[in-house]
PDB file of C-alpha atoms in Angstrom:
ATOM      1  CA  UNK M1372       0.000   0.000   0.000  1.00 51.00           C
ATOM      2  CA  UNK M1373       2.616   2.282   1.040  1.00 58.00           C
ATOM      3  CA  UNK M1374       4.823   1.658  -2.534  1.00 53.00           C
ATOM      4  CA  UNK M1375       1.226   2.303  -4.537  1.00 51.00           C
ATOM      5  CA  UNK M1376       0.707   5.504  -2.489  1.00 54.00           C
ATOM      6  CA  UNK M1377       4.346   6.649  -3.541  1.00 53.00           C
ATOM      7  CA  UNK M1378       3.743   5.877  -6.511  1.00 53.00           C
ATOM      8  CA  UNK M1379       0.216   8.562  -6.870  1.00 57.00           C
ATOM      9  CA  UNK M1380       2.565  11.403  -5.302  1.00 64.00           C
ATOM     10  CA  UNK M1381       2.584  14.434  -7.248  1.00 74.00           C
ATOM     11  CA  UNK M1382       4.851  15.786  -9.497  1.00 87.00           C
ATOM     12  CA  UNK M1383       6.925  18.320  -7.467  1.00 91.00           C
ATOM     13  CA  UNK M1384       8.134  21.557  -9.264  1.00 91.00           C
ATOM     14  CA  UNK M1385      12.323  21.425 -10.211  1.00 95.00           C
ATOM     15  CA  UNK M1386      14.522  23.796  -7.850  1.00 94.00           C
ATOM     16  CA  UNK M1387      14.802  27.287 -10.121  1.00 94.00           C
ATOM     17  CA  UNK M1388      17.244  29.225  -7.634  1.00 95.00           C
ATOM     18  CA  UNK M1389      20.607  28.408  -6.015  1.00 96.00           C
ATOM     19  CA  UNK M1390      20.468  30.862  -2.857  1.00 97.00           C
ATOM     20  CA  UNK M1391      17.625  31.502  -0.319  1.00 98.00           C
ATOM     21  CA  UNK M1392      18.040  34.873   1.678  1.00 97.00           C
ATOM     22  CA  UNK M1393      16.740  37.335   3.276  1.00 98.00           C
ATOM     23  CA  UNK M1394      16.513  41.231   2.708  1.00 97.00           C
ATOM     24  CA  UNK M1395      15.227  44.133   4.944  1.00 97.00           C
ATOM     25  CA  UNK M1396      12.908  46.358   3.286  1.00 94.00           C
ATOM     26  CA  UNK M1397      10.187  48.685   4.893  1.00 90.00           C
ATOM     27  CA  UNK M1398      10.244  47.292   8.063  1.00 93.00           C
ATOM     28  CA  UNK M1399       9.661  43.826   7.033  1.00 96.00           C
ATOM     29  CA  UNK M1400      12.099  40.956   5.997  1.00 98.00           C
ATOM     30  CA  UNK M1401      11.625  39.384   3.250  1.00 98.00           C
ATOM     31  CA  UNK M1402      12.691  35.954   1.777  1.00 98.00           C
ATOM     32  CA  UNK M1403      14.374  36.423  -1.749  1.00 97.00           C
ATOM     33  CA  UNK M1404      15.630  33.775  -4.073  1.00 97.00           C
ATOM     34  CA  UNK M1405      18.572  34.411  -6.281  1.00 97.00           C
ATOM     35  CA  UNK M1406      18.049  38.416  -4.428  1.00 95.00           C
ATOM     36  CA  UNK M1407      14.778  38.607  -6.496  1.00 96.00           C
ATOM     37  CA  UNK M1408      11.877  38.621  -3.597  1.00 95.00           C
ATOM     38  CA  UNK M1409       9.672  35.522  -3.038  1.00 97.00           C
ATOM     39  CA  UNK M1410       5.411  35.807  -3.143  1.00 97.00           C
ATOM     40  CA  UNK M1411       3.101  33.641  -1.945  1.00 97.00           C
ATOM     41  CA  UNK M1412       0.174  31.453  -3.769  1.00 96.00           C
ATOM     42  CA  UNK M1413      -2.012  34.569  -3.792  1.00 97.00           C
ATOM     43  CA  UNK M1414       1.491  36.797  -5.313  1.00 97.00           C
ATOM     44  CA  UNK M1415       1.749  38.719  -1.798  1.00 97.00           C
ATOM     45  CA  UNK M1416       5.506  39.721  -1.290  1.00 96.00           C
ATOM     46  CA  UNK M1417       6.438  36.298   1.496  1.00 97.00           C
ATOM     47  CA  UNK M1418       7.974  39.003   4.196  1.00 97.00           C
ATOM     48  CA  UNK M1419       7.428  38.678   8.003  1.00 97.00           C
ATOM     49  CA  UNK M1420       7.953  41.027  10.953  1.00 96.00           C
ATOM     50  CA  UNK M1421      11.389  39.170  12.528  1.00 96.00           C
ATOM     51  CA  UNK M1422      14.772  38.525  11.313  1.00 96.00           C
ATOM     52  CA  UNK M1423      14.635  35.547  12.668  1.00 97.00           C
ATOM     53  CA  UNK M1424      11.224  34.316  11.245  1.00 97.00           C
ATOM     54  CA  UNK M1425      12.254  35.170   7.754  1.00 98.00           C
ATOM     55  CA  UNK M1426      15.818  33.349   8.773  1.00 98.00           C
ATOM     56  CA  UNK M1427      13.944  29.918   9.379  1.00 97.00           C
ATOM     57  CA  UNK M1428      12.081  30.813   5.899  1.00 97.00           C
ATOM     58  CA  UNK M1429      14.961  30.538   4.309  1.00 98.00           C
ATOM     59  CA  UNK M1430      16.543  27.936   5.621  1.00 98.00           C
ATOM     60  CA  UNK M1431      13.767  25.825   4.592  1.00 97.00           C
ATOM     61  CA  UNK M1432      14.511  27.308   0.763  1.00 98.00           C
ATOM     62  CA  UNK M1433      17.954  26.113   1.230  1.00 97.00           C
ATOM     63  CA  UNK M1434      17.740  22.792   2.163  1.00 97.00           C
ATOM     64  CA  UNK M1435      15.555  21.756  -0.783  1.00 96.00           C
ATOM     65  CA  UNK M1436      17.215  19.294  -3.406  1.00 93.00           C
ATOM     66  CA  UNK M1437      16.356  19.065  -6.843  1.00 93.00           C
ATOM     67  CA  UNK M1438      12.598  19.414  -6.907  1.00 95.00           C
ATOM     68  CA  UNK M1439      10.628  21.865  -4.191  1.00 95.00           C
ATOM     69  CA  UNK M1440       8.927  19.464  -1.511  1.00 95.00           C
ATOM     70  CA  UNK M1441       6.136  21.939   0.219  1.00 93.00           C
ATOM     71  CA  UNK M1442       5.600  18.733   2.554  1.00 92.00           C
ATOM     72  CA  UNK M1443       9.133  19.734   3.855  1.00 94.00           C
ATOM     73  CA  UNK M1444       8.176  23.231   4.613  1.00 96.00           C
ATOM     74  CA  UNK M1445       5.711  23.493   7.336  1.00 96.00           C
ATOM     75  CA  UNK M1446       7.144  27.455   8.235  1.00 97.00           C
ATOM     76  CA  UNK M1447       6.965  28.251   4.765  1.00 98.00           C
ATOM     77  CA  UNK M1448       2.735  26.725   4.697  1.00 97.00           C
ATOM     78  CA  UNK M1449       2.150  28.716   8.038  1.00 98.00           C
ATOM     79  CA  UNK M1450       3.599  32.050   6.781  1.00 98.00           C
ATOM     80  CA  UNK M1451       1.700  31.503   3.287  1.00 98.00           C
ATOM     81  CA  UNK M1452      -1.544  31.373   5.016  1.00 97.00           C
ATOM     82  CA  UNK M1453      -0.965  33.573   7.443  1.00 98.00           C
ATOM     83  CA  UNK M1454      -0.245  36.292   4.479  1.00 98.00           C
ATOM     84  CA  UNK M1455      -3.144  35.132   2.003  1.00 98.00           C
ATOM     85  CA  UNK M1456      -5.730  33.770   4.075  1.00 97.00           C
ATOM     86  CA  UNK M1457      -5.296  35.166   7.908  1.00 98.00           C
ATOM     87  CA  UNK M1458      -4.497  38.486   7.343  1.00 97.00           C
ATOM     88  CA  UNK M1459      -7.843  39.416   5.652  1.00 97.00           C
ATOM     89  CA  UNK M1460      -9.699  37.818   7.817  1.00 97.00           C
ATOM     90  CA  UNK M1461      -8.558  38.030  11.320  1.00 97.00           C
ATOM     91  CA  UNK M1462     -12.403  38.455  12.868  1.00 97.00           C
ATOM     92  CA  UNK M1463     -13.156  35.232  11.802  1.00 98.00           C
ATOM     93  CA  UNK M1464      -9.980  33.113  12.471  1.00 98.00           C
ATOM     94  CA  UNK M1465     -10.707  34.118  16.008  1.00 98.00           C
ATOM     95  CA  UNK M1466     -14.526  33.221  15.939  1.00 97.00           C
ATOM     96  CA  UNK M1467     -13.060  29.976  14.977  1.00 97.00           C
ATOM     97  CA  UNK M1468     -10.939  29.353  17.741  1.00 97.00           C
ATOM     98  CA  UNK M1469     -13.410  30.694  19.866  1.00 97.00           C
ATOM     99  CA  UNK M1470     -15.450  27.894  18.815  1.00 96.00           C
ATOM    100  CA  UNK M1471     -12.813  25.353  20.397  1.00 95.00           C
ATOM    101  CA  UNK M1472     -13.174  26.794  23.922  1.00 96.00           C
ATOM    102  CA  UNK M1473     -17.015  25.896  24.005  1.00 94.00           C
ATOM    103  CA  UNK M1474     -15.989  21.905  23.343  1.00 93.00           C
ATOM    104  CA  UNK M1475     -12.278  21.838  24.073  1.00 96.00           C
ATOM    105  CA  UNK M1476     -10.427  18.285  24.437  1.00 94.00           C
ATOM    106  CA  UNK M1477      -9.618  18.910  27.969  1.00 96.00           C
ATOM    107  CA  UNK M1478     -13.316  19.172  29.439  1.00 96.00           C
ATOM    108  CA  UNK M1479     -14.129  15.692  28.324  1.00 94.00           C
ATOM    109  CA  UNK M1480     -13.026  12.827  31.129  1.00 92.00           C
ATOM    110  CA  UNK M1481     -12.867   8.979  31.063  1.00 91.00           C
ATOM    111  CA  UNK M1482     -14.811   7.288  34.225  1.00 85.00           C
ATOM    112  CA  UNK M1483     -12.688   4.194  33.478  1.00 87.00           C
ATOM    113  CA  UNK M1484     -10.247   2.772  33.649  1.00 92.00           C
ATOM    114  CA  UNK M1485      -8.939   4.424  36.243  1.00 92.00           C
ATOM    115  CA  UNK M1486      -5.512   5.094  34.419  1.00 94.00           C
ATOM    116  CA  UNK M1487      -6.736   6.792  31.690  1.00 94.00           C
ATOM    117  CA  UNK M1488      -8.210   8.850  34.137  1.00 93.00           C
ATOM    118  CA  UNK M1489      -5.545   9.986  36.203  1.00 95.00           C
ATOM    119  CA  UNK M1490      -3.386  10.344  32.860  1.00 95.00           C
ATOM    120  CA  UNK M1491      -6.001  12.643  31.465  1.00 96.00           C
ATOM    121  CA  UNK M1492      -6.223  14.634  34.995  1.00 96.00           C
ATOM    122  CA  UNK M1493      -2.593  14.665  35.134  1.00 96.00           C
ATOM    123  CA  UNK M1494      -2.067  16.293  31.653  1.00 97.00           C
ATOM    124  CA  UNK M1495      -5.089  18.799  31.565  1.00 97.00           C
ATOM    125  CA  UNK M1496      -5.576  19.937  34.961  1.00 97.00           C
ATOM    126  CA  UNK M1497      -2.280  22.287  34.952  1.00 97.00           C
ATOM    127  CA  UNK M1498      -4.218  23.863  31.751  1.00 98.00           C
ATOM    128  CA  UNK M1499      -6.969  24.305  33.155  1.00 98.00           C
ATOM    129  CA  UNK M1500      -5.676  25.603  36.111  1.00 97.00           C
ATOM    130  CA  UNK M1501      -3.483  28.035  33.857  1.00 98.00           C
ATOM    131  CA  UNK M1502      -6.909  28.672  32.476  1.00 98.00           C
ATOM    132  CA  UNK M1503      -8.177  30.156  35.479  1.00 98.00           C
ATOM    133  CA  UNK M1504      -5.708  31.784  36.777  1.00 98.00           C
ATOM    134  CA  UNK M1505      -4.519  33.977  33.719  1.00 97.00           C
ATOM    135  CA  UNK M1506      -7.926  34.197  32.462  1.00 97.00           C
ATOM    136  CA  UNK M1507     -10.372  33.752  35.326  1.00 97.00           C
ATOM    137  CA  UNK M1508     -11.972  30.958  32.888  1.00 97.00           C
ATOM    138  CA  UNK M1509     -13.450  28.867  35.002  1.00 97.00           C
ATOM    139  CA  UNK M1510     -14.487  25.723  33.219  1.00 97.00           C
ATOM    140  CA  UNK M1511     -17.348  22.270  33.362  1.00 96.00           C
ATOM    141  CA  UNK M1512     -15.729  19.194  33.109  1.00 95.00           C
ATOM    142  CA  UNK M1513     -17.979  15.967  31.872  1.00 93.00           C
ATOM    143  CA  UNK M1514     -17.858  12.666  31.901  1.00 89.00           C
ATOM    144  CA  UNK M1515     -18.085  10.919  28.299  1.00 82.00           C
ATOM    145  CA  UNK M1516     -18.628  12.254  25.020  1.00 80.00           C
ATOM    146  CA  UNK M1517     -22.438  13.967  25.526  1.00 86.00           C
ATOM    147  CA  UNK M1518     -21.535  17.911  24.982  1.00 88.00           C
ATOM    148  CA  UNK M1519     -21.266  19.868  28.093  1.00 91.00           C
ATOM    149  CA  UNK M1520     -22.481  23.666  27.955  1.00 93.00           C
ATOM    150  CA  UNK M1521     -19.889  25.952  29.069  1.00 96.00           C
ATOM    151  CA  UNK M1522     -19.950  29.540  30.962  1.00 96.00           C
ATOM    152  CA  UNK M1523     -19.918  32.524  28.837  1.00 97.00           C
ATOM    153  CA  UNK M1524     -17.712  34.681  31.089  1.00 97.00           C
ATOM    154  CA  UNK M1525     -15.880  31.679  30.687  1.00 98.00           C
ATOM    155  CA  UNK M1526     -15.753  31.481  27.118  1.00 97.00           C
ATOM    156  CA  UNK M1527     -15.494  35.449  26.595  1.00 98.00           C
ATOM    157  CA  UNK M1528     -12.427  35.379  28.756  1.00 98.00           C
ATOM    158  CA  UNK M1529     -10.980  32.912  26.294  1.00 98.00           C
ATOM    159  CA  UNK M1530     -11.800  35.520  23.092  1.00 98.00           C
ATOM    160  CA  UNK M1531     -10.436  38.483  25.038  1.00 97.00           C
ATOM    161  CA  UNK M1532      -6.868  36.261  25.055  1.00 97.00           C
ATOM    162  CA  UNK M1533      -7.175  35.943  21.649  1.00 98.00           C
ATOM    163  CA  UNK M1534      -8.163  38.387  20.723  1.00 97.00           C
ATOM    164  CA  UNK M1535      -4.949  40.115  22.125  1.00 96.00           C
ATOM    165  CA  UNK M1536      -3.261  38.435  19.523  1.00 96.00           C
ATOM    166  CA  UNK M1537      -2.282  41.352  16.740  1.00 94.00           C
ATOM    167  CA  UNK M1538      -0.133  39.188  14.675  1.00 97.00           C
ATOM    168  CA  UNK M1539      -1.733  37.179  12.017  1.00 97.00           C
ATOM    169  CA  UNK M1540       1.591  35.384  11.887  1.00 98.00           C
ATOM    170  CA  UNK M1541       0.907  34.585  15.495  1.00 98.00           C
ATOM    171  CA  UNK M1542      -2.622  33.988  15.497  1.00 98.00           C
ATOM    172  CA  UNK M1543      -1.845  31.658  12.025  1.00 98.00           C
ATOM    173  CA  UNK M1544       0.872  29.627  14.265  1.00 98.00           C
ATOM    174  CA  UNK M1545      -2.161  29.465  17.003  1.00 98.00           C
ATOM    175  CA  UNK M1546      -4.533  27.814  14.765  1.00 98.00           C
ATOM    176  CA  UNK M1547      -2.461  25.446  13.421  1.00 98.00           C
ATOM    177  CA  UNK M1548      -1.268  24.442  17.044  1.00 98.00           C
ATOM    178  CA  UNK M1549      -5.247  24.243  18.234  1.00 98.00           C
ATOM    179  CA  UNK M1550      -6.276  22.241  14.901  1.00 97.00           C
ATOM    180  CA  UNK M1551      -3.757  19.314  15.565  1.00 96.00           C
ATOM    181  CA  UNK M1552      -4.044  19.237  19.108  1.00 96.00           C
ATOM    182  CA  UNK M1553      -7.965  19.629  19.180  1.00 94.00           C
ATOM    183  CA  UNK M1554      -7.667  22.027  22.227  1.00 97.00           C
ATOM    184  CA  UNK M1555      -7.109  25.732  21.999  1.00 98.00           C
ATOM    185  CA  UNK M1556      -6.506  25.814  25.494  1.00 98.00           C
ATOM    186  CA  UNK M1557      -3.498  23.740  25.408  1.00 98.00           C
ATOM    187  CA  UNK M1558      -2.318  25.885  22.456  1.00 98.00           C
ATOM    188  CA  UNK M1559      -2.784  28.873  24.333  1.00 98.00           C
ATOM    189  CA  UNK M1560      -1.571  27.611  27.352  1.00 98.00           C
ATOM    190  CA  UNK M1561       1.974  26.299  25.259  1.00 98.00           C
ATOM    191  CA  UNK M1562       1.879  30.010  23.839  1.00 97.00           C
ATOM    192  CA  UNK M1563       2.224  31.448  27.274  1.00 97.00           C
ATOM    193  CA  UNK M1564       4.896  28.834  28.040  1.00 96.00           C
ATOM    194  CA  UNK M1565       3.158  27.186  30.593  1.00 96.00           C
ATOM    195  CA  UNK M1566       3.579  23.996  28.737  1.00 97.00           C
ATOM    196  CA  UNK M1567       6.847  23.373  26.407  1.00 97.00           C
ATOM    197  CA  UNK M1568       6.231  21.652  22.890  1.00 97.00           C
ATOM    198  CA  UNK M1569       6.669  17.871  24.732  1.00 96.00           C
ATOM    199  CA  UNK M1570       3.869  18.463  27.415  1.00 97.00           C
ATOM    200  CA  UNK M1571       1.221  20.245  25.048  1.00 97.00           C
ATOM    201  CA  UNK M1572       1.972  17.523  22.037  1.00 97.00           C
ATOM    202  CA  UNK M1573       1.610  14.947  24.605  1.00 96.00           C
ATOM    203  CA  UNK M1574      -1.197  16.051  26.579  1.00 97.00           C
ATOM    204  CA  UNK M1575      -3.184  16.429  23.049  1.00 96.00           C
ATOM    205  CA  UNK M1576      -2.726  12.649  23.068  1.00 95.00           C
ATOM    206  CA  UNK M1577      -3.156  11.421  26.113  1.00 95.00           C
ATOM    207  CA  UNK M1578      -6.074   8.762  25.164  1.00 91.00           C
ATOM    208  CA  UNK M1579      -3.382   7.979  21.823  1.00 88.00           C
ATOM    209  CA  UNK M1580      -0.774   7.032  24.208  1.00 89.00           C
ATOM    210  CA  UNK M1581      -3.088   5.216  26.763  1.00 89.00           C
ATOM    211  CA  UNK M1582      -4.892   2.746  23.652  1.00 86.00           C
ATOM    212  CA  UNK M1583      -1.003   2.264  22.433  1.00 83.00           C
ATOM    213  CA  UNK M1584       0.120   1.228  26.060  1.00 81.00           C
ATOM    214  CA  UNK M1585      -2.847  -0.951  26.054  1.00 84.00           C
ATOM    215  CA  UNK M1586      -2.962  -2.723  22.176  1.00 83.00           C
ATOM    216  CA  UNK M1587       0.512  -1.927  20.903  1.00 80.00           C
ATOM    217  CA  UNK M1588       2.036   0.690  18.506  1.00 78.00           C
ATOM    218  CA  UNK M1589       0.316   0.933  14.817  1.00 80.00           C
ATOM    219  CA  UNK M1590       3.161   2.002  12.357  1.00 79.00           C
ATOM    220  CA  UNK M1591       0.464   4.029  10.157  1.00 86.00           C
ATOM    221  CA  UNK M1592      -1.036   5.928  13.254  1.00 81.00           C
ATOM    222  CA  UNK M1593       2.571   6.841  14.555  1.00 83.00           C
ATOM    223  CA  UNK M1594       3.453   8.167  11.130  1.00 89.00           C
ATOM    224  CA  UNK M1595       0.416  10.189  10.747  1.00 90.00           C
ATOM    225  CA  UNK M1596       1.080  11.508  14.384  1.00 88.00           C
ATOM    226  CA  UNK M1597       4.693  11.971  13.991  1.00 91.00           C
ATOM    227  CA  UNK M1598       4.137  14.026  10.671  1.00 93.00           C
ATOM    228  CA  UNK M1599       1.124  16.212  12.504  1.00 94.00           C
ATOM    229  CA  UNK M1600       3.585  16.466  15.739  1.00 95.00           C
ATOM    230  CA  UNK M1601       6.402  18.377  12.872  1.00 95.00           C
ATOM    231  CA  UNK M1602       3.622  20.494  11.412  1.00 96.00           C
ATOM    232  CA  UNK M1603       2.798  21.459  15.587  1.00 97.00           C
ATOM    233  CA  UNK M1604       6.823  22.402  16.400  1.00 97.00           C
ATOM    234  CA  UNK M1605       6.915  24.494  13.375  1.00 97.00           C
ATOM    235  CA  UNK M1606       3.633  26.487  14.093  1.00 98.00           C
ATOM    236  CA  UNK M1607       4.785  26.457  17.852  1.00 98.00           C
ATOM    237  CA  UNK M1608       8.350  28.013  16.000  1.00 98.00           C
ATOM    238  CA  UNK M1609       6.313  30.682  13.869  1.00 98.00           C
ATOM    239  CA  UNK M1610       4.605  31.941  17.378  1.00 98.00           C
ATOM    240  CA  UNK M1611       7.966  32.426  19.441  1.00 97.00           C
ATOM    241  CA  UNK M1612       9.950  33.723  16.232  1.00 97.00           C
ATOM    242  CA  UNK M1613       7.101  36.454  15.415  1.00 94.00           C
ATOM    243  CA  UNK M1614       7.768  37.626  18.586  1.00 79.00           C
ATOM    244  CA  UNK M1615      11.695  38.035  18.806  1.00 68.00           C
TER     245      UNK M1615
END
């Protein structure tokens, strides 16, 4: 199966520059090839507000062989769609990700067995405690999968943390990181540092991890996850990097 699905892969575009870089121009920085300036799918000029974030840009650039892999560019993705489709609509990325506090991951408990349990209270209750405490976002756990209603102080506390986020660099990097994990809370709790790239990756798996201590490992599932876990380090990299 794997050799057939190699075999439909498409038909990458040929490498047309030798060097990547990165120029300073109106208070941006953007990513040139060859010194001409690089745009995005939608022909925006691909600049960013950091040094640095244009740096990792073009390292990705770089690195390419003979043929442009955008499967090997996860920064280079994020920045796109930050650029084309973030930046004109900022109002509604954050409606979206409001949308995640009012069914996050971490409200949701296991009754049994009593591991899961405690693994699931062990990885969500610091976020939710960060929750509260930075946000006064006081939350209602349930047991199961039956939807549980949350406050909307809590909820609105949630948007006004989000929507504190000017960037849509940042904000991109924030959806990503809430879309894989399934929780914005643990993305926003990563964000603020109270949880480094292991604990928030891990605690977005925590029922994963338990079925694969249980059953065994399933090479297809672990590939899927380790590809989703590279896409959540770079979009955890485009947060910290718009900011330096």
């Amino acid at each position: 199966m794997r050799a057939a699905q190699a075999g439909m892969k498409p038909t990458l575009p040929k490498r047309f520059y030798k060097e990547a870089g990165v120029e300073e121009r109106d208070g941006l920085f953007h990513l040139t090839l060859d010194g001409r300036t690089a745009k995005t799918p939608s022909k925006h000029p691909l600049a960013v507000p950091s040094q640095a974030l244009a740096e990792a840009l073009a390292e990705e650039w770089q690195v390419q062989g003979g043929e442009i892999d955008p499967s090997t560019m996860p920064v280079t993705r994020i920045v796109n769609s930050a650029i084309d489709g973030v930046a004109p609509r900022m109002a509604e990325v954050v409606d979206d990700l409001v949308r995640y506090a009012g069914s996050d991951l971490v409200y949701y408990r296991a009754g049994e067995p009593e591991r899961l349990a405690k693994s699931q209270d062990d990885a969500w209750r610091p976020v939710l405690d960060w929750a509260l405490d930075a946000h006064g976002a006081r939350f209602t756990l349930g047991e199961g999968v039956m939807h549980v209603g949350q406050p909307e102080e809590a909820v609105a506390a949630i948007r006004g943390a989000i929507e504190q986020i000017g960037s849509p660099f940042a904000l991109a990097a924030l959806h990503v990181m809430t879309t894989l994990s399934g929780s914005v809370l643990i993305a926003l709790a990563h964000a603020a540092r109270k949880l480094d790239t292991e604990q928030a990756w891990a605690a977005a798996h925590v029922d994963e991890l338990y079925q694969e201590s249980v059953w065994g490992e399933d090479y297809e599932a672990m590939e899927r996850r380790r590809r989703r876990e590279a896409d959540f380090r770079a979009a955890s990299l485009v947060y910290r990097l718009t900011q330096a």
